Amino acid sequence: GAVVSQHPSWVICKSGTSVKIECRSLDFQATTMFWYRQFPKQSLMLMATSNEGSKATYEQGVEKDKFLINHASLTLSTLTVTSAHPEDSSFYICNTGLAGGNEQFFGPGTRLTVL
Amino acid sequence: QKEVEQNSGPLSVPEGAIASLNCTYSDRVSQSFFWYRQYSGKSPELIMSIYSNGDKEDGRFTAQLNKASQYVSLLIRDSQPSDSATYLCAVNRNFGNEKLTFGTGTRLTIIP
């Protein structure tokens, strides 16, 4: 399947700081990427859909000013958690698929811990 | 009614037996169906996709789709301890790289 990478794989930060998570499609171009969050022992929650060259679409209840998404190229989407708080501690995962394809592949995820 | 429903389990199956995982969906016009496996602490991994009614086999895995009954299942033959994971059913209303709707997952434990 298509390879999706994420960086960093884990990050610990202080409350009030901002953290940027990168999601890259390594061997294909991804016009659309999806960002999910997963709390321990809970199901995946879609946060937003990022589209290359346009504004992201956020799911209901997700603060767009807190979770900034940028999809500036066909291989890179970034999620920035601004002014992070302990309740933002979670597993953040991106997924995407080939344009014109049907299958979607997840990145390995980023575990964020906010102290 | 949830859009995609799965029995949360846990489902315990003896090693070597067949594990059967079920999923129902509410949107009758859904076109694409996927099974993901998620190990604890890891991200989901795509293991099967199915688009047409009937069975699709890949190694020890068989996906079954019945659009009339709005039902998709995953069978794992000769279950191994390494199959112990949470299995997520995902549905796409269309074909293509669009938003998936996930079930909450079924936790499967294979008992040695």
PDB file of C-alpha atoms in Angstrom:
ATOM      1  CA  GLY A   1       0.000   0.000   0.000  1.00  0.00           C
ATOM      2  CA  ALA A   2       0.866   3.661  -0.134  1.00  0.00           C
ATOM      3  CA  VAL A   3       3.298   4.904   2.495  1.00  0.00           C
ATOM      4  CA  VAL A   4       2.365   7.731   4.816  1.00  0.00           C
ATOM      5  CA  SER A   5       4.801   9.081   7.375  1.00  0.00           C
ATOM      6  CA  GLN A   6       4.320  11.305  10.396  1.00  0.00           C
ATOM      7  CA  HIS A   7       6.744  13.339  12.401  1.00  0.00           C
ATOM      8  CA  PRO A   8       7.342  13.407  15.265  1.00  0.00           C
ATOM      9  CA  SER A   9       6.220  10.000  16.481  1.00  0.00           C
ATOM     10  CA  TRP A  10       5.881  11.350  19.985  1.00  0.00           C
ATOM     11  CA  VAL A  11       6.211  14.726  21.630  1.00  0.00           C
ATOM     12  CA  ILE A  12       6.027  16.067  25.157  1.00  0.00           C
ATOM     13  CA  CYS A  13       5.414  19.758  25.614  1.00  0.00           C
ATOM     14  CA  LYS A  14       4.516  22.250  28.294  1.00  0.00           C
ATOM     15  CA  SER A  15       1.040  23.663  28.610  1.00  0.00           C
ATOM     16  CA  GLY A  16       0.595  26.793  26.525  1.00  0.00           C
ATOM     17  CA  THR A  17       3.100  25.912  23.840  1.00  0.00           C
ATOM     18  CA  SER A  18       2.342  25.001  20.236  1.00  0.00           C
ATOM     19  CA  VAL A  19       3.192  21.719  18.566  1.00  0.00           C
ATOM     20  CA  LYS A  20       3.413  21.017  14.847  1.00  0.00           C
ATOM     21  CA  ILE A  21       2.772  17.537  13.462  1.00  0.00           C
ATOM     22  CA  GLU A  22       3.746  16.690   9.892  1.00  0.00           C
ATOM     23  CA  CYS A  23       2.089  14.116   7.675  1.00  0.00           C
ATOM     24  CA  ARG A  24       3.785  13.162   4.414  1.00  0.00           C
ATOM     25  CA  SER A  25       2.810  10.927   1.544  1.00  0.00           C
ATOM     26  CA  LEU A  26       6.099   9.314   0.573  1.00  0.00           C
ATOM     27  CA  ASP A  27       5.498   7.726  -2.788  1.00  0.00           C
ATOM     28  CA  PHE A  28       2.404   9.449  -4.122  1.00  0.00           C
ATOM     29  CA  GLN A  29       0.652  12.773  -4.250  1.00  0.00           C
ATOM     30  CA  ALA A  30      -2.166  13.318  -1.799  1.00  0.00           C
ATOM     31  CA  THR A  31      -4.635  16.052  -2.628  1.00  0.00           C
ATOM     32  CA  THR A  32      -6.687  15.259   0.450  1.00  0.00           C
ATOM     33  CA  MET A  33      -5.544  14.264   3.921  1.00  0.00           C
ATOM     34  CA  PHE A  34      -7.640  13.455   6.950  1.00  0.00           C
ATOM     35  CA  TRP A  35      -6.647  14.178  10.531  1.00  0.00           C
ATOM     36  CA  TYR A  36      -7.906  12.023  13.388  1.00  0.00           C
ATOM     37  CA  ARG A  37      -7.533  12.041  17.133  1.00  0.00           C
ATOM     38  CA  GLN A  38      -7.828   9.015  19.363  1.00  0.00           C
ATOM     39  CA  PHE A  39      -7.974   9.034  23.151  1.00  0.00           C
ATOM     40  CA  PRO A  40      -6.963   5.893  25.045  1.00  0.00           C
ATOM     41  CA  LYS A  41      -9.395   3.006  24.589  1.00  0.00           C
ATOM     42  CA  GLN A  42     -11.672   5.170  22.460  1.00  0.00           C
ATOM     43  CA  SER A  43     -12.520   5.155  18.791  1.00  0.00           C
ATOM     44  CA  LEU A  44     -11.056   7.333  16.077  1.00  0.00           C
ATOM     45  CA  MET A  45     -12.463  10.827  15.859  1.00  0.00           C
ATOM     46  CA  LEU A  46     -12.155  12.719  12.590  1.00  0.00           C
ATOM     47  CA  MET A  47     -10.994  16.253  13.274  1.00  0.00           C
ATOM     48  CA  ALA A  48     -10.653  17.793   9.830  1.00  0.00           C
ATOM     49  CA  THR A  49     -10.097  17.245   6.143  1.00  0.00           C
ATOM     50  CA  SER A  50      -7.251  19.120   4.520  1.00  0.00           C
ATOM     51  CA  ASN A  51      -7.155  19.822   0.828  1.00  0.00           C
ATOM     52  CA  GLU A  52      -4.060  20.940  -1.025  1.00  0.00           C
ATOM     53  CA  GLY A  53      -4.176  24.632  -1.772  1.00  0.00           C
ATOM     54  CA  SER A  54      -7.407  25.380   0.064  1.00  0.00           C
ATOM     55  CA  LYS A  55      -8.772  25.767   3.570  1.00  0.00           C
ATOM     56  CA  ALA A  56      -9.344  22.736   5.701  1.00  0.00           C
ATOM     57  CA  THR A  57     -12.821  21.526   6.549  1.00  0.00           C
ATOM     58  CA  TYR A  58     -13.310  20.976  10.274  1.00  0.00           C
ATOM     59  CA  GLU A  59     -15.728  18.582  11.909  1.00  0.00           C
ATOM     60  CA  GLN A  60     -18.339  19.930  14.249  1.00  0.00           C
ATOM     61  CA  GLY A  61     -16.930  20.768  17.654  1.00  0.00           C
ATOM     62  CA  VAL A  62     -13.307  21.031  16.509  1.00  0.00           C
ATOM     63  CA  GLU A  63     -11.828  24.498  17.028  1.00  0.00           C
ATOM     64  CA  LYS A  64     -10.211  25.605  13.802  1.00  0.00           C
ATOM     65  CA  ASP A  65      -8.217  28.342  15.555  1.00  0.00           C
ATOM     66  CA  LYS A  66      -6.750  25.830  17.952  1.00  0.00           C
ATOM     67  CA  PHE A  67      -5.977  23.097  15.458  1.00  0.00           C
ATOM     68  CA  LEU A  68      -4.367  24.804  12.488  1.00  0.00           C
ATOM     69  CA  ILE A  69      -4.082  22.732   9.369  1.00  0.00           C
ATOM     70  CA  ASN A  70      -1.933  23.584   6.388  1.00  0.00           C
ATOM     71  CA  HIS A  71      -1.752  21.554   3.204  1.00  0.00           C
ATOM     72  CA  ALA A  72       0.684  23.562   1.148  1.00  0.00           C
ATOM     73  CA  SER A  73       1.933  20.806  -1.133  1.00  0.00           C
ATOM     74  CA  LEU A  74       0.717  17.548  -2.598  1.00  0.00           C
ATOM     75  CA  THR A  75       2.901  15.537  -0.239  1.00  0.00           C
ATOM     76  CA  LEU A  76       2.715  17.422   3.049  1.00  0.00           C
ATOM     77  CA  SER A  77      -0.035  18.382   5.457  1.00  0.00           C
ATOM     78  CA  THR A  78       0.637  19.825   8.896  1.00  0.00           C
ATOM     79  CA  LEU A  79      -1.466  20.031  12.036  1.00  0.00           C
ATOM     80  CA  THR A  80      -0.467  22.610  14.623  1.00  0.00           C
ATOM     81  CA  VAL A  81      -1.948  22.336  18.084  1.00  0.00           C
ATOM     82  CA  THR A  82      -1.809  25.889  19.412  1.00  0.00           C
ATOM     83  CA  SER A  83      -1.689  26.770  23.099  1.00  0.00           C
ATOM     84  CA  ALA A  84      -1.769  23.117  24.004  1.00  0.00           C
ATOM     85  CA  HIS A  85      -3.388  22.005  27.237  1.00  0.00           C
ATOM     86  CA  PRO A  86      -3.272  18.663  29.052  1.00  0.00           C
ATOM     87  CA  GLU A  87      -6.673  17.734  27.632  1.00  0.00           C
ATOM     88  CA  ASP A  88      -5.132  17.896  24.147  1.00  0.00           C
ATOM     89  CA  SER A  89      -2.938  14.950  25.053  1.00  0.00           C
ATOM     90  CA  SER A  90      -3.918  12.280  22.564  1.00  0.00           C
ATOM     91  CA  PHE A  91      -2.832  10.142  19.627  1.00  0.00           C
ATOM     92  CA  TYR A  92      -3.025  12.154  16.410  1.00  0.00           C
ATOM     93  CA  ILE A  93      -3.146  10.226  13.157  1.00  0.00           C
ATOM     94  CA  CYS A  94      -3.385  11.289   9.544  1.00  0.00           C
ATOM     95  CA  ASN A  95      -4.621   9.206   6.648  1.00  0.00           C
ATOM     96  CA  THR A  96      -4.894   9.612   2.936  1.00  0.00           C
ATOM     97  CA  GLY A  97      -5.028   7.755  -0.327  1.00  0.00           C
ATOM     98  CA  LEU A  98      -3.994   8.070  -3.924  1.00  0.00           C
ATOM     99  CA  ALA A  99      -5.973  10.522  -5.994  1.00  0.00           C
ATOM    100  CA  GLY A 100      -8.427   8.439  -7.978  1.00  0.00           C
ATOM    101  CA  GLY A 101      -7.890   5.459  -5.696  1.00  0.00           C
ATOM    102  CA  ASN A 102     -10.264   4.023  -3.137  1.00  0.00           C
ATOM    103  CA  GLU A 103      -8.035   2.775  -0.342  1.00  0.00           C
ATOM    104  CA  GLN A 104      -6.731   5.018   2.424  1.00  0.00           C
ATOM    105  CA  PHE A 105      -3.670   4.480   4.535  1.00  0.00           C
ATOM    106  CA  PHE A 106      -2.826   5.784   7.962  1.00  0.00           C
ATOM    107  CA  GLY A 107       0.389   7.345   9.079  1.00  0.00           C
ATOM    108  CA  PRO A 108       2.017   5.796  12.154  1.00  0.00           C
ATOM    109  CA  GLY A 109       0.582   8.480  14.416  1.00  0.00           C
ATOM    110  CA  THR A 110       1.946  11.089  16.815  1.00  0.00           C
ATOM    111  CA  ARG A 111       1.490  10.704  20.535  1.00  0.00           C
ATOM    112  CA  LEU A 112       1.199  14.104  22.161  1.00  0.00           C
ATOM    113  CA  THR A 113       1.582  14.579  25.889  1.00  0.00           C
ATOM    114  CA  VAL A 114       0.986  18.032  27.299  1.00  0.00           C
ATOM    115  CA  LEU A 115       2.302  18.585  30.806  1.00  0.00           C
TER     116      LEU A 115
ATOM    117  CA  GLN B   1     -28.766   4.615  15.083  1.00  0.00           C
ATOM    118  CA  LYS B   2     -25.025   4.815  14.524  1.00  0.00           C
ATOM    119  CA  GLU B   3     -23.878   5.065  10.923  1.00  0.00           C
ATOM    120  CA  VAL B   4     -21.518   2.117  11.261  1.00  0.00           C
ATOM    121  CA  GLU B   5     -22.099  -0.389  14.037  1.00  0.00           C
ATOM    122  CA  GLN B   6     -19.825  -3.056  15.384  1.00  0.00           C
ATOM    123  CA  ASN B   7     -20.016  -5.255  18.430  1.00  0.00           C
ATOM    124  CA  SER B   8     -17.372  -3.809  20.733  1.00  0.00           C
ATOM    125  CA  GLY B   9     -16.496  -7.196  22.151  1.00  0.00           C
ATOM    126  CA  PRO B  10     -14.211  -8.380  23.505  1.00  0.00           C
ATOM    127  CA  LEU B  11     -14.465 -11.388  21.242  1.00  0.00           C
ATOM    128  CA  SER B  12     -12.382 -14.339  22.391  1.00  0.00           C
ATOM    129  CA  VAL B  13     -11.510 -17.087  19.932  1.00  0.00           C
ATOM    130  CA  PRO B  14      -9.283 -20.132  20.452  1.00  0.00           C
ATOM    131  CA  GLU B  15      -6.112 -20.290  18.428  1.00  0.00           C
ATOM    132  CA  GLY B  16      -6.689 -22.087  15.140  1.00  0.00           C
ATOM    133  CA  ALA B  17     -10.422 -21.352  15.056  1.00  0.00           C
ATOM    134  CA  ILE B  18     -12.290 -18.959  12.785  1.00  0.00           C
ATOM    135  CA  ALA B  19     -12.876 -15.453  14.076  1.00  0.00           C
ATOM    136  CA  SER B  20     -15.980 -13.740  12.697  1.00  0.00           C
ATOM    137  CA  LEU B  21     -16.318  -9.974  12.911  1.00  0.00           C
ATOM    138  CA  ASN B  22     -19.477  -8.199  11.888  1.00  0.00           C
ATOM    139  CA  CYS B  23     -20.413  -4.698  10.838  1.00  0.00           C
ATOM    140  CA  THR B  24     -23.654  -3.061   9.757  1.00  0.00           C
ATOM    141  CA  TYR B  25     -24.067   0.351   8.143  1.00  0.00           C
ATOM    142  CA  SER B  26     -27.019   2.658   7.781  1.00  0.00           C
ATOM    143  CA  ASP B  27     -26.331   4.532   4.527  1.00  0.00           C
ATOM    144  CA  ARG B  28     -27.825   2.307   1.853  1.00  0.00           C
ATOM    145  CA  VAL B  29     -25.916   3.979  -0.982  1.00  0.00           C
ATOM    146  CA  SER B  30     -22.464   3.266   0.496  1.00  0.00           C
ATOM    147  CA  GLN B  31     -20.030   1.993  -2.099  1.00  0.00           C
ATOM    148  CA  SER B  32     -16.688   1.162  -0.478  1.00  0.00           C
ATOM    149  CA  PHE B  33     -16.000  -0.947   2.591  1.00  0.00           C
ATOM    150  CA  PHE B  34     -12.799  -1.508   4.508  1.00  0.00           C
ATOM    151  CA  TRP B  35     -11.433  -3.465   7.429  1.00  0.00           C
ATOM    152  CA  TYR B  36      -8.562  -2.047   9.446  1.00  0.00           C
ATOM    153  CA  ARG B  37      -6.591  -3.742  12.186  1.00  0.00           C
ATOM    154  CA  GLN B  38      -5.269  -1.668  15.070  1.00  0.00           C
ATOM    155  CA  TYR B  39      -2.828  -2.987  17.596  1.00  0.00           C
ATOM    156  CA  SER B  40      -2.736  -1.288  20.971  1.00  0.00           C
ATOM    157  CA  GLY B  41      -0.761   1.941  20.772  1.00  0.00           C
ATOM    158  CA  LYS B  42      -0.418   1.787  16.990  1.00  0.00           C
ATOM    159  CA  SER B  43      -2.276   3.350  14.087  1.00  0.00           C
ATOM    160  CA  PRO B  44      -4.809   1.384  12.018  1.00  0.00           C
ATOM    161  CA  GLU B  45      -3.550  -0.810   9.194  1.00  0.00           C
ATOM    162  CA  LEU B  46      -5.684  -1.571   6.144  1.00  0.00           C
ATOM    163  CA  ILE B  47      -6.175  -5.310   5.752  1.00  0.00           C
ATOM    164  CA  MET B  48      -9.137  -5.678   3.397  1.00  0.00           C
ATOM    165  CA  SER B  49     -11.245  -3.644   1.021  1.00  0.00           C
ATOM    166  CA  ILE B  50     -14.418  -4.802  -0.698  1.00  0.00           C
ATOM    167  CA  TYR B  51     -16.733  -3.084  -3.147  1.00  0.00           C
ATOM    168  CA  SER B  52     -19.032  -5.758  -4.603  1.00  0.00           C
ATOM    169  CA  ASN B  53     -21.471  -8.171  -3.064  1.00  0.00           C
ATOM    170  CA  GLY B  54     -19.999 -11.533  -2.194  1.00  0.00           C
ATOM    171  CA  ASP B  55     -16.747 -12.756  -0.762  1.00  0.00           C
ATOM    172  CA  LYS B  56     -13.201 -11.525  -1.210  1.00  0.00           C
ATOM    173  CA  GLU B  57     -10.363 -13.653   0.064  1.00  0.00           C
ATOM    174  CA  ASP B  58      -6.806 -12.642   0.871  1.00  0.00           C
ATOM    175  CA  GLY B  59      -4.751 -15.266   2.650  1.00  0.00           C
ATOM    176  CA  ARG B  60      -6.415 -16.113   5.943  1.00  0.00           C
ATOM    177  CA  PHE B  61      -8.814 -13.178   5.638  1.00  0.00           C
ATOM    178  CA  THR B  62     -12.181 -13.188   3.885  1.00  0.00           C
ATOM    179  CA  ALA B  63     -14.375 -10.136   3.629  1.00  0.00           C
ATOM    180  CA  GLN B  64     -18.061 -10.610   2.913  1.00  0.00           C
ATOM    181  CA  LEU B  65     -20.405  -7.906   1.676  1.00  0.00           C
ATOM    182  CA  ASN B  66     -24.176  -7.951   1.445  1.00  0.00           C
ATOM    183  CA  LYS B  67     -25.446  -4.555   0.311  1.00  0.00           C
ATOM    184  CA  ALA B  68     -29.103  -5.590   0.480  1.00  0.00           C
ATOM    185  CA  SER B  69     -28.703  -6.366   4.172  1.00  0.00           C
ATOM    186  CA  GLN B  70     -26.220  -3.498   4.686  1.00  0.00           C
ATOM    187  CA  TYR B  71     -23.815  -5.904   6.262  1.00  0.00           C
ATOM    188  CA  VAL B  72     -20.097  -6.495   5.921  1.00  0.00           C
ATOM    189  CA  SER B  73     -18.080  -9.082   7.774  1.00  0.00           C
ATOM    190  CA  LEU B  74     -14.499 -10.241   8.176  1.00  0.00           C
ATOM    191  CA  LEU B  75     -13.546 -13.860   8.721  1.00  0.00           C
ATOM    192  CA  ILE B  76     -10.101 -14.791   9.978  1.00  0.00           C
ATOM    193  CA  ARG B  77      -9.238 -18.446   9.453  1.00  0.00           C
ATOM    194  CA  ASP B  78      -6.669 -20.327  11.524  1.00  0.00           C
ATOM    195  CA  SER B  79      -6.595 -17.512  14.074  1.00  0.00           C
ATOM    196  CA  GLN B  80      -3.208 -16.731  15.532  1.00  0.00           C
ATOM    197  CA  PRO B  81      -2.303 -14.883  18.749  1.00  0.00           C
ATOM    198  CA  SER B  82      -0.855 -12.156  16.521  1.00  0.00           C
ATOM    199  CA  ASP B  83      -4.378 -11.505  15.226  1.00  0.00           C
ATOM    200  CA  SER B  84      -5.321 -10.156  18.656  1.00  0.00           C
ATOM    201  CA  ALA B  85      -6.170  -6.514  17.990  1.00  0.00           C
ATOM    202  CA  THR B  86      -9.073  -4.132  17.515  1.00  0.00           C
ATOM    203  CA  TYR B  87     -10.701  -4.433  14.102  1.00  0.00           C
ATOM    204  CA  LEU B  88     -12.295  -1.340  12.628  1.00  0.00           C
ATOM    205  CA  CYS B  89     -14.959  -1.382   9.947  1.00  0.00           C
ATOM    206  CA  ALA B  90     -14.992   1.686   7.686  1.00  0.00           C
ATOM    207  CA  VAL B  91     -17.470   2.763   5.035  1.00  0.00           C
ATOM    208  CA  ASN B  92     -17.227   5.301   2.214  1.00  0.00           C
ATOM    209  CA  ARG B  93     -20.386   6.661   0.619  1.00  0.00           C
ATOM    210  CA  ASN B  94     -18.558   6.859  -2.682  1.00  0.00           C
ATOM    211  CA  PHE B  95     -15.462   5.606  -4.390  1.00  0.00           C
ATOM    212  CA  GLY B  96     -12.335   7.672  -4.053  1.00  0.00           C
ATOM    213  CA  ASN B  97     -10.329   9.484  -1.422  1.00  0.00           C
ATOM    214  CA  GLU B  98     -13.232  10.758   0.661  1.00  0.00           C
ATOM    215  CA  LYS B  99     -14.128  10.809   4.324  1.00  0.00           C
ATOM    216  CA  LEU B 100     -14.537   7.362   5.848  1.00  0.00           C
ATOM    217  CA  THR B 101     -17.093   6.583   8.518  1.00  0.00           C
ATOM    218  CA  PHE B 102     -15.653   4.246  11.124  1.00  0.00           C
ATOM    219  CA  GLY B 103     -17.284   1.868  13.524  1.00  0.00           C
ATOM    220  CA  THR B 104     -16.092   1.877  17.107  1.00  0.00           C
ATOM    221  CA  GLY B 105     -14.170  -1.349  16.569  1.00  0.00           C
ATOM    222  CA  THR B 106     -14.296  -4.901  17.865  1.00  0.00           C
ATOM    223  CA  ARG B 107     -11.572  -6.056  20.215  1.00  0.00           C
ATOM    224  CA  LEU B 108     -10.466  -9.571  19.289  1.00  0.00           C
ATOM    225  CA  THR B 109      -8.427 -11.806  21.563  1.00  0.00           C
ATOM    226  CA  ILE B 110      -7.013 -15.081  20.295  1.00  0.00           C
ATOM    227  CA  ILE B 111      -6.522 -17.518  23.136  1.00  0.00           C
ATOM    228  CA  PRO B 112      -3.476 -19.785  22.780  1.00  0.00           C
TER     229      PRO B 112
END
